[in-house]
Amino acid sequence: MGGQTPEGYDATNELTYILLKSKREFPLNYPDLAARIHTRSPKRYLREVALTIKSGEGFPKLLNDEDVVPLLLSKGAKFDEALDYSVSGCAECRMPNRDTYTSPNAYINFAAALEMVMYNGRMLKYGDEVLGLETGEFEDFQSFDDLFAAFLRQQNNLLKHAFIQQHEIIRLRAEHFATPLGSMLQKLCRESCIDLHQPKIPGGIDLGYLEYMGFATVIDSLAAIKKLVFEEHVISLHELKEACEHDFEGYEVIRQLLRNAPAYGNDDPYADEIGKILDRTAQEFTAKYSEQIGVHMDIRLVPFTSHVPFGKVVSATPDGRRAFTPLSDGSSAAQGADHEGPTAILLSNYLTKNFDHNEHAGRLLNIKLSPGCVAGREGTEKLVEFIETWRDLKLWHVQFNVMNNETLREAQKHPELYRNLIVRIAGYSAFFTELSKDLQDELISRNEQEAF
């Protein structure tokens, strides 16, 4: 709902407000509800969106025309097509008669790449099997720049193999599968009498992507190494590796040092600059090889809930994260690492994003607010102002949970009393008591923001 018409006018109408009111009065986890926001979105619309968010079911999720539309234009869409995009999935956008990308894409565990730097191409869960590049013994790095360069090599190696995998998926899918009904419903396929699964559709636009998993986990780990090992010399690489190998059992002092190092999500240039380099390096790699091998892939930070199972293969990390626990979620701060309020989270997102590249395809941002933070008319206006700030920073997506952790803990203990409790998970909402305990714990572990 919301957004703009193909002619460029605001698309909000009375049906928009009926939908929002209906979502507040009949709290159901499905169907989902997404709101497109732009610079001319009416104040009434923004207030009604804020009121619906405050009801606490996680609706609606917000997508930002000020970021989405320029991306679609850069990919070759006409202006009217870009303005008329549809929200799809968790944080995706589609132009049903122009974009033709159907093959599934790779999720890449970059926290695993960090572990491969620590154990010379290996991971503790898999023993002596070499999984990545052998970049040398962790204790032998003489500078942070050398260690960072080793991580970027591991990162690019994973990206390279993801491109190879995707090339083969596209080639093989076209040889073995057909979708006659889907092709019949797609305008470009009808015009060319070609199946939608073919690698190239005349006039089609590829909106493929690679998923960057563990963004904040990697940033915070690298920031802690830079600060504590190479600048302040508080701990050595040997001590850090030993603490991580033992999952910090007997090394709680080191873990607390790591947990209090500069972290993404706090508007701290020290950590955010590392994130900007990670983002830029990945974008440059994808831009180069998309052109070379003809498989267009952008970088995204939209994990759905995959950051939970992906964490189950990664041992303890240098940000103080325990072994085999969830990685950071999308472009959100790592669980418990954001201490400067929700506006700082927005600014870290802004400061790590490279606007001089077009090789990005979305960032999913979860923010948890306490009910007291948005209470009353004043709370509504603050939430509206926060949404306007997010919009003006040209960030892709944001969604909210408005509830306190105590409620979630009580729902874990007494699920029979909280069967109607709805929470926002990834790009969808679900009944809290129906989630796995891993997902419940991950949601509880996110910081509850008390004030804007």
mmCIF file of C-alpha atoms in Angstrom, residues 31 48 52 74 110 165 186 194 199 220 231 248 251 256 310 314 331 418-419 422 449:
data_model
loop_
_atom_site.group_PDB
_atom_site.id
_atom_site.type_symbol
_atom_site.label_atom_id
_atom_site.label_comp_id
_atom_site.label_asym_id
_atom_site.label_seq_id
_atom_site.Cartn_x
_atom_site.Cartn_y
_atom_site.Cartn_z
ATOM 1 C CA PRO A 31 -1.782 -11.739 5.332
ATOM 2 C CA GLU A 48 -1.760 5.853 10.614
ATOM 3 C CA THR A 52 -0.554 0.419 13.370
ATOM 4 C CA SER A 74 19.844 1.903 -12.557
ATOM 5 C CA PHE A 110 30.808 -14.445 6.091
ATOM 6 C CA GLN A 165 27.242 -22.112 -8.313
ATOM 7 C CA GLN A 186 4.614 -12.924 -17.886
ATOM 8 C CA ILE A 194 9.970 -18.223 -24.435
ATOM 9 C CA PRO A 199 18.710 -17.727 -18.885
ATOM 10 C CA ASP A 220 32.266 -6.084 15.559
ATOM 11 C CA GLU A 231 46.106 -0.560 19.012
ATOM 12 C CA PHE A 248 35.262 -18.193 26.547
ATOM 13 C CA TYR A 251 38.090 -16.371 29.715
ATOM 14 C CA GLN A 256 33.811 -8.703 28.409
ATOM 15 C CA PHE A 310 23.971 -20.328 9.988
ATOM 16 C CA VAL A 314 30.301 -20.965 13.488
ATOM 17 C CA SER A 331 21.625 -4.925 8.673
ATOM 18 C CA TYR A 418 0.035 -16.075 25.103
ATOM 19 C CA ARG A 419 -1.283 -17.991 22.101
ATOM 20 C CA ILE A 422 2.207 -11.954 17.351
ATOM 21 C CA GLN A 449 15.129 0.430 22.797
#
